[in-house]
mmCIF file of C-alpha atoms in Angstrom:
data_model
loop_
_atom_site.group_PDB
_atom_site.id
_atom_site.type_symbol
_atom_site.label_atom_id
_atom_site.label_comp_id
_atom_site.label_asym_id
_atom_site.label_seq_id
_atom_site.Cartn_x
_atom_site.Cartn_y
_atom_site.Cartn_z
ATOM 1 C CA UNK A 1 -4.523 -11.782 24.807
ATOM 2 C CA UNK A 2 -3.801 -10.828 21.581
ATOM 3 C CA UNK A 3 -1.935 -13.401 18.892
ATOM 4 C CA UNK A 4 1.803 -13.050 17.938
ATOM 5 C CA UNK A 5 0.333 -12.266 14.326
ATOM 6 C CA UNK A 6 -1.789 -9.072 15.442
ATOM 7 C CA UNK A 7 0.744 -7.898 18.333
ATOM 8 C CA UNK A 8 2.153 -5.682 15.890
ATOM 9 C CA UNK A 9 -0.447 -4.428 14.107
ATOM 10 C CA UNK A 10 -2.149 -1.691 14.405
ATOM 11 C CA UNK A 11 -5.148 1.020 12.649
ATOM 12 C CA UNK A 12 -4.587 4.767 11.892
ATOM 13 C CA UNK A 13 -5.753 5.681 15.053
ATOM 14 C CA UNK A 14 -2.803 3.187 16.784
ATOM 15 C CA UNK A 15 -0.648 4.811 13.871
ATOM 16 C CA UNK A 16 -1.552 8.450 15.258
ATOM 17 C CA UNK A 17 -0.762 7.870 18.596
ATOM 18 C CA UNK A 18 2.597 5.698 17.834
ATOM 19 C CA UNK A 19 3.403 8.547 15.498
ATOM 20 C CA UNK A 20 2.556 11.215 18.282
ATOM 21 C CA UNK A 21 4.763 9.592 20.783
ATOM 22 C CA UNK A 22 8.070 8.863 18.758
ATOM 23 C CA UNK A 23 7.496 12.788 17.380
ATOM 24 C CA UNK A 24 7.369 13.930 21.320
ATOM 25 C CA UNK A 25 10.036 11.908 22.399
ATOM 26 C CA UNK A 26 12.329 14.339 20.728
ATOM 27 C CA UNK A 27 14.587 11.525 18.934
ATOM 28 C CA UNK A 28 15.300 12.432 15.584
ATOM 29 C CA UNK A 29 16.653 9.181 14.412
ATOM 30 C CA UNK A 30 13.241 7.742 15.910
ATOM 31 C CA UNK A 31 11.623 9.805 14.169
ATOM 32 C CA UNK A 32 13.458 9.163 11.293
ATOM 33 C CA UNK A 33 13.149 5.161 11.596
ATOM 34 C CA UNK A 34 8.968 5.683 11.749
ATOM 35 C CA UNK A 35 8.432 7.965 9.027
ATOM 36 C CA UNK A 36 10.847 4.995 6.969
ATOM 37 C CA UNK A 37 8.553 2.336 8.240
ATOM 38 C CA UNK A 38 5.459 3.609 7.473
ATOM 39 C CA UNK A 39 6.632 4.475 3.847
ATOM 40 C CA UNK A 40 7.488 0.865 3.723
ATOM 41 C CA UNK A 41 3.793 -0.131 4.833
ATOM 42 C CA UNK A 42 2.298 2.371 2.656
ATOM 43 C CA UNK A 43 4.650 1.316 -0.332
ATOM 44 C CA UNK A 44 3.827 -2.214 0.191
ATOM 45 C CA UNK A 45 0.085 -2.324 0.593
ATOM 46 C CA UNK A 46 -0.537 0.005 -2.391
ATOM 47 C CA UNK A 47 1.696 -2.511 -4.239
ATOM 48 C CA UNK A 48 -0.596 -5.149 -3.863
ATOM 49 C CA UNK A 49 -2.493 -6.303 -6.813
ATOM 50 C CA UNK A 50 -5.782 -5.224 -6.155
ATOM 51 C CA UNK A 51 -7.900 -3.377 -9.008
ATOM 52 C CA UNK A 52 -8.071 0.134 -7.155
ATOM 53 C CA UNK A 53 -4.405 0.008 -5.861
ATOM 54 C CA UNK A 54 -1.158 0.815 -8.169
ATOM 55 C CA UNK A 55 -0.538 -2.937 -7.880
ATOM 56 C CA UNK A 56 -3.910 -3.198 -9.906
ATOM 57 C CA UNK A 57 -2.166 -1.160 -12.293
ATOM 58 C CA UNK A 58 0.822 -3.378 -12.261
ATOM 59 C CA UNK A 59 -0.928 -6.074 -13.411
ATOM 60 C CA UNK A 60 -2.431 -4.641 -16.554
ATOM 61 C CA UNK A 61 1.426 -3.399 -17.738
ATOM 62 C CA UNK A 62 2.663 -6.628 -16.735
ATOM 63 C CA UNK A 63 -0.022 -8.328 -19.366
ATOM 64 C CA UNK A 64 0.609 -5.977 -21.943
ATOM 65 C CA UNK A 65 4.390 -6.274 -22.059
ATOM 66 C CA UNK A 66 3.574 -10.274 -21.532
ATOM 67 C CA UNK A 67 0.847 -10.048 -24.430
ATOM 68 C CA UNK A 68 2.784 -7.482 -26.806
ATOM 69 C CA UNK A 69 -1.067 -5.510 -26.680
ATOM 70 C CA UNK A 70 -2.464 -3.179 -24.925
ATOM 71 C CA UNK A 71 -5.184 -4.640 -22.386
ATOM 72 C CA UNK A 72 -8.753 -3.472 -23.592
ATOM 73 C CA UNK A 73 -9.667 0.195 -21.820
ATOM 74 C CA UNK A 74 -13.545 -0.822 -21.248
ATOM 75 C CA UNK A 75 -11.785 -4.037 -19.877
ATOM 76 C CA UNK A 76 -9.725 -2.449 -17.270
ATOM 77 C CA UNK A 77 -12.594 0.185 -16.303
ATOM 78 C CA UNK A 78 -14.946 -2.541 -15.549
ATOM 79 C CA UNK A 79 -11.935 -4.431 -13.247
ATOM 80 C CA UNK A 80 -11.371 -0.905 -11.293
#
């Protein structure tokens, strides 16, 4: 069977169809609470610091205000 870890997770496919039955279940607040969760997800992956992500991004403002200078351009196009 599957691990406690992966139990919960799932692909976009798994995302579809959990998506397409909260939506025809008719419960609002369900509804509601899944459209809140998957923000979450979506907020929190794109937050990690990876080059192509926002979180990528992060990084290079976080060493500028550290540094007091701008991180080179050619620099930050050869990282992404």
């Amino acid at each position: 069977g599957k691990s406690v870890a992966t139990q919960g997770m799932s692909g976009p496919i798994g995302v579809i169809r959990m998506g397409s039955q909260v939506v025809s279940s008719n419960d609002v607040g369900a509804i509601v609470a899944f459209a809140a969760a998957l923000s979450v997800n979506l907020a929190v992956v794109n937050s990690l610091p990876l080059p192509a992500l926002d979180g990528g991004q992060m990084v290079f403002v976080l060493t500028e205000a550290i540094l007091g200078k701008k991180v080179d351009q050619r620099l930050q196009e050869e990282i992404n």
